[in-house]
Short mmCIF file of C-alpha atoms in Angstrom, two decimals:
data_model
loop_
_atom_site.label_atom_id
_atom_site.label_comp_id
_atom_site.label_asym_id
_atom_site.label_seq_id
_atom_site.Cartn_x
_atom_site.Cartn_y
_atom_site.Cartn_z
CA UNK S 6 5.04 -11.78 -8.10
CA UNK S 7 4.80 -14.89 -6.45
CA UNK S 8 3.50 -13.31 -3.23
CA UNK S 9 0.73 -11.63 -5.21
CA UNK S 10 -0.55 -14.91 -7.15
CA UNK S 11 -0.42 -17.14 -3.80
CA UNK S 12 -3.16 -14.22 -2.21
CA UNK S 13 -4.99 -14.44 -5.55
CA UNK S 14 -5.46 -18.14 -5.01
CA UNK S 15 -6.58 -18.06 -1.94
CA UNK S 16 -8.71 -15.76 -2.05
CA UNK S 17 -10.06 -17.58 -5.19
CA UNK S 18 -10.17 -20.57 -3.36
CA UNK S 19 -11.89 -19.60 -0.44
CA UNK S 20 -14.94 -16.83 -1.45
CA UNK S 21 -14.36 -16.05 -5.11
CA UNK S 22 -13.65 -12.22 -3.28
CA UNK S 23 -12.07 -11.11 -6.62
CA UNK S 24 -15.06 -11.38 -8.74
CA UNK S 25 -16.52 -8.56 -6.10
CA UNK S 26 -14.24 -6.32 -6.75
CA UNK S 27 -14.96 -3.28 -8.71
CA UNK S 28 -13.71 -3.68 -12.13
CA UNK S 29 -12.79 0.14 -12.31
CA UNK S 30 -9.85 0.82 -10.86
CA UNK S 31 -9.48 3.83 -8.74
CA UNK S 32 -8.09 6.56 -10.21
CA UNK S 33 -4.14 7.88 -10.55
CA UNK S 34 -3.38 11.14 -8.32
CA UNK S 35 -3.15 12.97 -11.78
CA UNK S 36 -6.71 12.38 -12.40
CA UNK S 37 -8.67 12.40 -9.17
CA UNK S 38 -10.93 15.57 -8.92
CA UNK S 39 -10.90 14.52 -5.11
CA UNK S 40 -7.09 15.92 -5.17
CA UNK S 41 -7.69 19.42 -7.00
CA UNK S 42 -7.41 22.20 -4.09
CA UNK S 43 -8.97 24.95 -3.66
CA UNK S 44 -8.49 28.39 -5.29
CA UNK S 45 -7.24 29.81 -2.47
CA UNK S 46 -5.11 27.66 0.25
CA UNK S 47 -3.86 30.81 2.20
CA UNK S 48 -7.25 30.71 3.47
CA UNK S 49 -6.97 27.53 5.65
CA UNK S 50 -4.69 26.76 8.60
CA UNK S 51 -2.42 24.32 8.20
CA UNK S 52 -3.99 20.65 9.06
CA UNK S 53 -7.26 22.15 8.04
CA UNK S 54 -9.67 19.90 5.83
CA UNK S 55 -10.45 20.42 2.96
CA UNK S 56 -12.67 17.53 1.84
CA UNK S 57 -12.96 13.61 2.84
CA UNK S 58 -14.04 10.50 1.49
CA UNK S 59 -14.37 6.76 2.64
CA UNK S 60 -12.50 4.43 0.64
CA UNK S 61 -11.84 0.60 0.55
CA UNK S 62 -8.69 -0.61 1.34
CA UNK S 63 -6.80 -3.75 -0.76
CA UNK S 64 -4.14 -6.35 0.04
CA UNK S 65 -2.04 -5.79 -3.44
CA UNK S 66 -5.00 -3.48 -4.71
CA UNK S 67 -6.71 -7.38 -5.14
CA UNK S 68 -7.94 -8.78 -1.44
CA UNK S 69 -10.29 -6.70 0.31
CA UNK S 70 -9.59 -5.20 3.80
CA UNK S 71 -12.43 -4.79 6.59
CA UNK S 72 -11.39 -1.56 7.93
CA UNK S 73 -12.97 1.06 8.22
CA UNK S 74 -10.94 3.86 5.62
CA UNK S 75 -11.13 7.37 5.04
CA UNK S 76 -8.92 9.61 3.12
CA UNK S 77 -8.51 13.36 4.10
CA UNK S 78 -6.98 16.21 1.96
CA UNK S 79 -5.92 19.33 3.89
CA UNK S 80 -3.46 22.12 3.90
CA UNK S 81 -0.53 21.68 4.41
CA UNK S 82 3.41 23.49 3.19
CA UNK S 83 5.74 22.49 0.73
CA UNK S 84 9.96 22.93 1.53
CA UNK S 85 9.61 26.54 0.67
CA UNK S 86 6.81 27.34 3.32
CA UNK S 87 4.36 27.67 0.55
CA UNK S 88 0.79 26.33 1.14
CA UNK S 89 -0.64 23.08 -0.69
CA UNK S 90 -2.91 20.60 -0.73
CA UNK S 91 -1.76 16.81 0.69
CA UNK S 92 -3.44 13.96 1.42
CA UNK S 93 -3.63 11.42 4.34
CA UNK S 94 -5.20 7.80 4.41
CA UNK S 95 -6.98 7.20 8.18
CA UNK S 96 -8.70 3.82 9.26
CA UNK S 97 -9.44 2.29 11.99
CA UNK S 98 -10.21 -1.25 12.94
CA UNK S 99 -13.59 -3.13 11.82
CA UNK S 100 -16.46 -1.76 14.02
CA UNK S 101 -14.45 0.02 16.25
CA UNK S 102 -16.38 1.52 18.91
CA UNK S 103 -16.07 5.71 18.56
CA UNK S 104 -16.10 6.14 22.56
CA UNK S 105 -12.92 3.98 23.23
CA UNK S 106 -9.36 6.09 24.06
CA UNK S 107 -7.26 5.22 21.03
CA UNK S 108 -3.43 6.76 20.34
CA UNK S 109 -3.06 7.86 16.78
CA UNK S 110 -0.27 5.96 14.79
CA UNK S 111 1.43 8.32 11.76
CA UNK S 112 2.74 5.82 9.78
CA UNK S 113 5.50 6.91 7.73
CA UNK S 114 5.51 4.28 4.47
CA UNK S 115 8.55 4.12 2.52
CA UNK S 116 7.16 5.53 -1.01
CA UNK S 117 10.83 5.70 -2.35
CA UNK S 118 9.31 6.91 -5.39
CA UNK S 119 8.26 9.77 -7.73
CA UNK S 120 5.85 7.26 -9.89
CA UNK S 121 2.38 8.16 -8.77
CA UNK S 122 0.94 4.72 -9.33
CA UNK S 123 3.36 4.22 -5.20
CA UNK S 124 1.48 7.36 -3.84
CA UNK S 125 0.03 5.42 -0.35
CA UNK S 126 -3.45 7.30 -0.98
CA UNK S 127 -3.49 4.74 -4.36
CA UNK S 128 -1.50 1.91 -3.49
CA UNK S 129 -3.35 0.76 -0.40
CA UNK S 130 -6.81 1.05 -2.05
CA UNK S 131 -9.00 -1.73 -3.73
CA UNK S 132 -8.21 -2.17 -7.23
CA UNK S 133 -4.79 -0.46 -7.48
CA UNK S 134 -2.24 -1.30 -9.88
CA UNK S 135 0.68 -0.59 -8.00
CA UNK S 136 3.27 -3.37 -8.52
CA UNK S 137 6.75 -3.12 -7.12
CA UNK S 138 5.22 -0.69 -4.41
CA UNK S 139 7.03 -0.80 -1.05
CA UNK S 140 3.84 0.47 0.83
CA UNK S 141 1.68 -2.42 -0.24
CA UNK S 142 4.26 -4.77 1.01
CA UNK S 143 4.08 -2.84 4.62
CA UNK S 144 0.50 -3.18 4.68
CA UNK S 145 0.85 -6.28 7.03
CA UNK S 146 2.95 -4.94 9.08
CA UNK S 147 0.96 -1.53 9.64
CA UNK S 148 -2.14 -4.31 10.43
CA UNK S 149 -0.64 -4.69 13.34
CA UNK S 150 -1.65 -1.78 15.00
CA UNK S 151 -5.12 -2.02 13.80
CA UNK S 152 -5.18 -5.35 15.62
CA UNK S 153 -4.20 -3.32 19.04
CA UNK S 154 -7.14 -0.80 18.49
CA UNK S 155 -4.91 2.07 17.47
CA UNK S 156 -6.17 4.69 14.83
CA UNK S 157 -3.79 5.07 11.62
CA UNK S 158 -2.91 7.56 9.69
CA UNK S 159 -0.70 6.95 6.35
CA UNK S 160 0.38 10.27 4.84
CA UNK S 161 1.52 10.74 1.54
CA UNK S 162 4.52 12.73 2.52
CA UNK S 163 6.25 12.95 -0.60
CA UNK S 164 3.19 15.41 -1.73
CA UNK S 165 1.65 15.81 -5.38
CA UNK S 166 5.02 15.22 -7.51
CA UNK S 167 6.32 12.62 -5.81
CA UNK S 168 9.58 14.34 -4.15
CA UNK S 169 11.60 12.01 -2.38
CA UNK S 170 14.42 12.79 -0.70
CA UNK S 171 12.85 16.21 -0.35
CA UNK S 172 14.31 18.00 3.13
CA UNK S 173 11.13 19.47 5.42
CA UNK S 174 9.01 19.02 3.24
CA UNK S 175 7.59 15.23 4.50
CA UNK S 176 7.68 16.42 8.17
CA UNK S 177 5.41 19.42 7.55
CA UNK S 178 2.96 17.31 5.23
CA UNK S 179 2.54 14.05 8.29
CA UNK S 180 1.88 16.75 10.92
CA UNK S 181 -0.34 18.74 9.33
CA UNK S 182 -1.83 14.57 8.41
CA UNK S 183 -2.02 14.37 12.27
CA UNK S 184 -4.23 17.65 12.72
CA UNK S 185 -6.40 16.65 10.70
CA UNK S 186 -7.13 12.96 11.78
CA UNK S 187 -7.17 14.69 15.12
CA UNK S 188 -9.95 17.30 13.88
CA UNK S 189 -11.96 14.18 11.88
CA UNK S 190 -14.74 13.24 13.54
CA UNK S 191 -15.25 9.72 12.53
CA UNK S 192 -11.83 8.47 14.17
CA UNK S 193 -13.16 9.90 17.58
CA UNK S 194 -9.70 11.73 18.30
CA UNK S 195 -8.94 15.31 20.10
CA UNK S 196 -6.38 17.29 20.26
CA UNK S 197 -4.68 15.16 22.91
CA UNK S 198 -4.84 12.22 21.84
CA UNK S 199 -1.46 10.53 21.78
CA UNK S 200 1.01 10.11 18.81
CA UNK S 201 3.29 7.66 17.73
CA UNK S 202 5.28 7.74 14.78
CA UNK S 203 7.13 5.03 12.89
CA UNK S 204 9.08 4.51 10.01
CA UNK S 205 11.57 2.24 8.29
CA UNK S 206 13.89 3.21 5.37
CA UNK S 207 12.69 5.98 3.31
CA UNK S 208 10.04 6.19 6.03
CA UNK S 209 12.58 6.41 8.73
CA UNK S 210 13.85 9.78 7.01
CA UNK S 211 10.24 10.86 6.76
CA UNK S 212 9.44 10.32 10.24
CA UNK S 213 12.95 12.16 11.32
CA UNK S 214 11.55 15.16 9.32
CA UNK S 215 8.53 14.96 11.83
CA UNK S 216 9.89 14.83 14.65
CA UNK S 217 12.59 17.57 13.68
CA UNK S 218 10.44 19.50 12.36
CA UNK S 219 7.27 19.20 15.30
CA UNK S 220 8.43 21.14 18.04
CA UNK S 221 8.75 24.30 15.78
CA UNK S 222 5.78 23.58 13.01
CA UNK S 223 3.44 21.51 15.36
CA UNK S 224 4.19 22.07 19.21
CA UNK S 225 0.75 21.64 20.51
CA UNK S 226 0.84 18.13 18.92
CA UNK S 227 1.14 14.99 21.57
CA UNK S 228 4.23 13.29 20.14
CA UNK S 229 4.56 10.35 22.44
CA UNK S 230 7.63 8.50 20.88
CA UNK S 231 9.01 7.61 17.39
CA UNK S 232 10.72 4.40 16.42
CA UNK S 233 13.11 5.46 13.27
CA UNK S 234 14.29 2.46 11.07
CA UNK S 235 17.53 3.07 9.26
CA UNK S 236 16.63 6.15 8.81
CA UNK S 237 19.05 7.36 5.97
CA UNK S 238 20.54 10.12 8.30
CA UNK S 239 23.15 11.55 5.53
CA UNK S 240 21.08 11.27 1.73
CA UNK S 241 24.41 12.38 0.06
CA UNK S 242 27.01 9.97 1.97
CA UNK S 243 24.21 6.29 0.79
CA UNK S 244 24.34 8.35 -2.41
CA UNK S 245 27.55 8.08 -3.13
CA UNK S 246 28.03 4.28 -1.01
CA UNK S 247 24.65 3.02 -3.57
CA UNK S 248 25.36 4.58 -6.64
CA UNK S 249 26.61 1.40 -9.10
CA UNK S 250 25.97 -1.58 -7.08
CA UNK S 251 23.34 -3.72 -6.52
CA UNK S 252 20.82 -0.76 -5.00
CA UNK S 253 21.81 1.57 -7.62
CA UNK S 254 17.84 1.96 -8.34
CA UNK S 255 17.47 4.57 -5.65
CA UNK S 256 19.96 7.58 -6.77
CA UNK S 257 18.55 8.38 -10.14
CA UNK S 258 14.87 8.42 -8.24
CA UNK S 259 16.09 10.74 -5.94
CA UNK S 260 17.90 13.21 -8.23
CA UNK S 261 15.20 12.69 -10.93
CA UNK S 262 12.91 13.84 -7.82
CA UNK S 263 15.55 16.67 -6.74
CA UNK S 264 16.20 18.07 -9.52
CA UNK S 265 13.03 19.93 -9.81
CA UNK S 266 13.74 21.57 -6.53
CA UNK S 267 16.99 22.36 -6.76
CA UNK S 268 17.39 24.99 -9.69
CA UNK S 269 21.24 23.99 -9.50
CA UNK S 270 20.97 20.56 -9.48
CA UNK S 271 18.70 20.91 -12.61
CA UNK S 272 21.06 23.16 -14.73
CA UNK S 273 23.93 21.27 -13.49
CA UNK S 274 21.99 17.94 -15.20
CA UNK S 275 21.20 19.91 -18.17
CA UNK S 276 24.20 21.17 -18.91
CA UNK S 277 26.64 17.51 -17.96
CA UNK S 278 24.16 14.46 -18.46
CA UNK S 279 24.41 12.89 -22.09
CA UNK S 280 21.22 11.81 -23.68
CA UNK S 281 21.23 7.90 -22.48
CA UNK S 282 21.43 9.70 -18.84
CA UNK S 283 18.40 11.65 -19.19
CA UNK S 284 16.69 8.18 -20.51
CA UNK S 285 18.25 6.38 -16.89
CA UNK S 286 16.32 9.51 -15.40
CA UNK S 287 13.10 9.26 -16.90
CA UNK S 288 13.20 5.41 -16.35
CA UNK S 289 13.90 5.97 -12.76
CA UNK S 290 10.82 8.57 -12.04
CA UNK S 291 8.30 6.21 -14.15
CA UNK S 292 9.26 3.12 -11.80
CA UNK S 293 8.28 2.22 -8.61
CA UNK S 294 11.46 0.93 -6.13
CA UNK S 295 11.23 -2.76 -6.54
CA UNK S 296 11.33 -2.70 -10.16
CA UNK S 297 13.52 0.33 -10.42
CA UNK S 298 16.33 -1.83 -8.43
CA UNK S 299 15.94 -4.73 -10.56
CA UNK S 300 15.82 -2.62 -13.69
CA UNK S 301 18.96 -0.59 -12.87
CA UNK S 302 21.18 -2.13 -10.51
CA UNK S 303 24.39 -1.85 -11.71
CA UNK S 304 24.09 1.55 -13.11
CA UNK S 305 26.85 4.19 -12.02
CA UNK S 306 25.41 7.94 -12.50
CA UNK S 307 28.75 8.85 -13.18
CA UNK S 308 28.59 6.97 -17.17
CA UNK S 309 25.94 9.14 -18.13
CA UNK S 310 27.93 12.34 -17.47
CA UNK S 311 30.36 14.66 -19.47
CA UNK S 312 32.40 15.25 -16.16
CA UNK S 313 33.40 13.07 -13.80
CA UNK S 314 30.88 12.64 -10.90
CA UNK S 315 33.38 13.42 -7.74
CA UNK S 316 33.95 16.92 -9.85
CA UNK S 317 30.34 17.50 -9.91
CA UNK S 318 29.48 16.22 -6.56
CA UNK S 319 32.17 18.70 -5.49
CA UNK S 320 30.79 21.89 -6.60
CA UNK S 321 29.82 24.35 -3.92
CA UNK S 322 25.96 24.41 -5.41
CA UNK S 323 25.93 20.56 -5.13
CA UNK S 324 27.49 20.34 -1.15
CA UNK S 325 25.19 22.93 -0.14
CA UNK S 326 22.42 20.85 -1.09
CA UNK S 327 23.48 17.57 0.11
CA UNK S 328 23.84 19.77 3.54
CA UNK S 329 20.22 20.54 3.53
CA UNK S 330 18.88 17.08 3.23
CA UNK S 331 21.30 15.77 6.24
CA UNK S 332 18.81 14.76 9.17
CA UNK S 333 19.75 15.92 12.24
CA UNK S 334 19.78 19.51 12.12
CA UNK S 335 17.00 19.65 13.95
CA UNK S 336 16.47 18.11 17.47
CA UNK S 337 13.35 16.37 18.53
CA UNK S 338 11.63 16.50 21.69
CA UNK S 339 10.14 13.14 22.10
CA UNK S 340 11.56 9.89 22.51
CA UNK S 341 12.98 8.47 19.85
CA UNK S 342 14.45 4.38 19.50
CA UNK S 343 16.56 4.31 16.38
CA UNK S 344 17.15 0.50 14.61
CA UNK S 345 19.54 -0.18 12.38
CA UNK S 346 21.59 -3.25 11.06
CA UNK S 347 25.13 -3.20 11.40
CA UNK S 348 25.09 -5.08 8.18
CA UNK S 349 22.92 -2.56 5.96
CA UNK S 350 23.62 -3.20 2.35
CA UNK S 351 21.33 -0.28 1.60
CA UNK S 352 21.65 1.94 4.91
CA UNK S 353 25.46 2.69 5.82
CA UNK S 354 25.42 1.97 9.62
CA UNK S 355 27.83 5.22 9.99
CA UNK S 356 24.82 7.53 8.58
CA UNK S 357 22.65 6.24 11.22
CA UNK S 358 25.61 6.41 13.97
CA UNK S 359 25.96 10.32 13.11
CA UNK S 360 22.42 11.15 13.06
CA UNK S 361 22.22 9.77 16.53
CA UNK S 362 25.22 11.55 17.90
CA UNK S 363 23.76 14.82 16.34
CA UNK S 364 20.20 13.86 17.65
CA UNK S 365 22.30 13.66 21.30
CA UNK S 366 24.13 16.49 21.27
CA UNK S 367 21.38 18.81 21.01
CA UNK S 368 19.55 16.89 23.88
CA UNK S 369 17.28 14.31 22.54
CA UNK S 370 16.57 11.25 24.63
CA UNK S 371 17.49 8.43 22.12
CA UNK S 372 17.82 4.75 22.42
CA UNK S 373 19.71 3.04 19.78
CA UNK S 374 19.45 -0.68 18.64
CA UNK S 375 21.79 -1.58 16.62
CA UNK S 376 21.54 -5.63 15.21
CA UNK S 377 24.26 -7.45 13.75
CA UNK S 378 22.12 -10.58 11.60
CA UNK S 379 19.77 -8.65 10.20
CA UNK S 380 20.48 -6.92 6.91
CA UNK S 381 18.26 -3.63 5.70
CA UNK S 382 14.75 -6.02 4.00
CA UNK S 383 14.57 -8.27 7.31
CA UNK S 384 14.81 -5.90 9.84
CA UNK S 385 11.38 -3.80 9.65
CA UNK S 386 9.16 -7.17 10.40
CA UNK S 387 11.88 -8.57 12.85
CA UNK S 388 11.27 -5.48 14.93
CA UNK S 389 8.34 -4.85 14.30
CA UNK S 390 6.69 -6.47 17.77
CA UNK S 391 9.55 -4.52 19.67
CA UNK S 392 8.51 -1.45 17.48
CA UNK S 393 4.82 -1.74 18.30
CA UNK S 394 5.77 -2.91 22.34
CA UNK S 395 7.95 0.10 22.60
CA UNK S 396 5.31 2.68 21.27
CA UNK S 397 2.50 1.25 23.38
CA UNK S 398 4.77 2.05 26.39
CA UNK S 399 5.30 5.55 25.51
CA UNK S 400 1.73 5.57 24.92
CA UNK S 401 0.65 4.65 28.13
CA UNK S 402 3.21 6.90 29.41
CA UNK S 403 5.54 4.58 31.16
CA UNK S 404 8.94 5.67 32.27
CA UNK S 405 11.34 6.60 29.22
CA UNK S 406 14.73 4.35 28.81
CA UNK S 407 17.48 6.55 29.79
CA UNK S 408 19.44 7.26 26.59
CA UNK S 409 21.63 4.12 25.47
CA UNK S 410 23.73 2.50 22.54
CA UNK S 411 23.27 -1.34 22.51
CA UNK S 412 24.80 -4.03 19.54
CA UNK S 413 23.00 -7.09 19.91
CA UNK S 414 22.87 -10.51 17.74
CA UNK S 415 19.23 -10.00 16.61
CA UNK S 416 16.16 -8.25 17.61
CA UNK S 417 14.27 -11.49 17.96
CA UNK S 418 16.28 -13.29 20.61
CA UNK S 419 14.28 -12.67 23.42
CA UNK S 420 11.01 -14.62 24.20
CA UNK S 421 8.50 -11.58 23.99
CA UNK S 422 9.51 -11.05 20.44
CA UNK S 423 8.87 -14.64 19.80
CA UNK S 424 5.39 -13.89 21.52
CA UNK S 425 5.41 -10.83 18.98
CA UNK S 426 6.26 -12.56 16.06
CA UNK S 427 3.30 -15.14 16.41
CA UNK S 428 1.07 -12.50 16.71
CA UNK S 429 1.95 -10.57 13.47
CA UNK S 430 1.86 -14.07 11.52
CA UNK S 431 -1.95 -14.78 12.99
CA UNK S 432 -2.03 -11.20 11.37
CA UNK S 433 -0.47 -11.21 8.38
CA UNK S 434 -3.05 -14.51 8.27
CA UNK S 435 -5.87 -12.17 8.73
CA UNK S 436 -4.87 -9.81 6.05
CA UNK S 437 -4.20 -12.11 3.19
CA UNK S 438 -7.68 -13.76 4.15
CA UNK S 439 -9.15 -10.63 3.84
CA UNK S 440 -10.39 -11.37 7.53
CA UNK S 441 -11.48 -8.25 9.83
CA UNK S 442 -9.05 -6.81 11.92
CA UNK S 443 -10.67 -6.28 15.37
CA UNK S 444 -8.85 -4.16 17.83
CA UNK S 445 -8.34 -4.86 21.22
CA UNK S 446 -9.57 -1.92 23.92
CA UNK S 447 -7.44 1.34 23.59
CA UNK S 448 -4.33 2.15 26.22
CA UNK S 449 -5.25 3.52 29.34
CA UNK S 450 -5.43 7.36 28.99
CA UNK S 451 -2.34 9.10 30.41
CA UNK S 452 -1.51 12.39 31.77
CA UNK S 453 -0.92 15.35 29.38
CA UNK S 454 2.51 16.08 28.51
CA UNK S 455 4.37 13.30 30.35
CA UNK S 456 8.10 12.81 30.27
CA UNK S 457 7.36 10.67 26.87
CA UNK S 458 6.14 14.01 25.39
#
């Protein structure tokens, strides 16, 4: 909270912005009309909008942004291939100008959550309530892009009820996000504009889903490259590795998310959890990740159950599941740069390791960073500069690394990153000052379909 009342101060300080701000908060997915679909969703293509609004965007819900902010909902299709309604947040810097070439950044946040309140399409707006959101955090970070004249798009890719962890699911709900910023006039894209995808975290496993998922659901889509932060790659495997340590928040989100896809998982629950369990549960889908880890670190799934949890984790119902939320299974066709710590106290290198070598055996040109210092909080804005570098060159269509595995001290030790790291704190500046975020011209068009595609 300390972060939050330092931006209220200055703000207060400087213009008094808080006494602008709409006393009305905007409201929680549950109650927005904006969010209620049509009757009839089989009637729209996937990616196809539904409705749109402009909407003002908030440091911490409190410090207004000066973007320019739309939010679309479309169709989209949920894990079973059944159509829905989702939701995507689009901006683009202050005044950009609609004629400039711009790339189209999908921005995978890390929700980690099945609280509503950490939806992206409410946390980033003025006047949200959101604390102990990850996505507000990553706000400054995102910024970043604004400031190089790219166009944004922020899915909420864990759809209507919140279901993280959910297999497909997110990949189908950010590319069917892309066709429609592509289709929405305002942002001044087309259908070949460039895409670049990035995620860290639960974000990295949303934008794997993507990219697994594009060349089948999405193949006319312009995928330049995707930079995949400790991605998750095996849910099960940092299940078991999380489950009654310090980051034992994240389990009981997940399988109070799973559970109501899983028909097994739920009558497995029913039937073993004791009444204090299904209390850890509901605690767990109420919270949003910051304050779920500080409210239930320490907690071992395995107490709240009437069999032991290797037993239950063992049943065929239970690996079959944990099988279909393994990334990997699918093999992307764009260039992907995997980061990862060696160190991860959250992330188990190993996941990441395998969900490379599957990536590369079914042919996917992958670099892979791995960094020693950094542990699994430090690592997104350490690399973020490389991240951003990296995606403008696949952008502009420059020539693709050949695929390679490199352990190095830190992300930060050459003197570009340093260069990088300057600019994202004259940023982060920017953002807590509520200050406009200008863009720079857009990349150089490239040729259709280059070997970054």
């Amino acid at each position: 909270m300390t972060v939050i009342e330092d931006v209220i101060g200055r703000v207060d300080a400087i213009s008094g912005v808080r006494d602008t701000i709409d006393a009305a908060r905007p409201l929680l997915p549950s109650q927005d009309p904006f969010l209620i679909p049509p009757a009839d969703l089989t009637r729209y293509a996937p990616g196809a909008i539904l409705r749109s609004r402009a909407v003002r965007i908030g440091l911490f819900g409190l410090v207004p942004q000066q973007v320019s902010a739309w939010q679309l909902l479309y169709r989209s299709t949920d894990m079973n291939g059944e159509p829905e309604a989702a939701i995507t947040t689009v901006l683009l810097p202050a005044d950009a100008d609609p004629d400039v070439e711009r790339p189209l950044l999908a921005f995978e946040s890390a929700i980690d959550a099945t609280a509503e309140q950490c939806a992206p399409s409410y946390a980033l707006r003025l006047g949200a309530f959101a604390p102990g959101s990850i996505t507000q955090l990553e706000w400054m970070l995102v910024a970043g892009a604004l400031r190089r004249g790219w166009a944004v798009g922020i899915a909420d890719h864990e759809g209507p009820h919140g279901n993280f962890g959910a297999p497909r699911e997110p990949g189908y709900r950010s590319l069917d996000g892309i066709r429609a910023a592509l289709r929405f006039a305002p942002l001044g894209l087309h259908a070949r504009t460039p895409v670049a995808v990035w995620g860290y975290s639960g974000g990295g496993m949303a934008g794997s889903w993507l990219v697994e998922m594009a060349p089948v659901y999405a193949p006319e889509l312009d995928i330049a490259g995707a930079v995949l932060g400790a991605p998750v790659g095996d849910p099960g495997q940092v299940f078991v590795g999380l489950n009654g340590g310090r980051f034992a928040g994240f389990p009981p989100i997940m399988i109070a998310a799973l559970r109501r896809l899983y028909p097994a998982l739920d009558e497995l629950l029913n039937a073993e959890l004791n009444a204090e369990g299904r209390r850890l549960l509901d605690v767990a889908a109420r919270s949003a990740p910051m304050l779920a880890l500080h409210r239930l670190t320490g907690r071992d799934v395995g107490d709240y159950l009437d069999r032991p949890l290797a037993e239950l984790l063992a049943e065929p119902e239970m690996r079959a599941m944990f099988d279909d939320l393994r990334l990997g299974g699918h093999v992307p066709k764009c260039p992907v740069l995997m980061i990862q710590p060696v160190n991860d106290q959250v992330i188990t290198v190993r996941a990441i390791d395998e969900q490379v070598a599957r990536y590369r055996r079914g042919g996917a040109n992958v670099t892979y960073l791995r960094d020693r210092l950094s542990e699994h909080f430090s690592l997104l804005p350490l690399a973020t500069p490389l991240t951003l570098d990296w995606l403008a060159d696949r952008i502009a269509g420059r020539e693709v690394p050949e695929p390679s595995t490199r352990t190095v001290w830190s992300v930060v030790t050459d003197s570009s990153s340093w260069r990088g790291l300057l600019e994202m704190t004259v940023t982060a500046t920017r953002v807590v000052l509520g200050r406009p975020l200008r863009g720079e011209s857009g990349p150089q068009s490239r040729p259709a379909r280059t070997l970054a595609a």
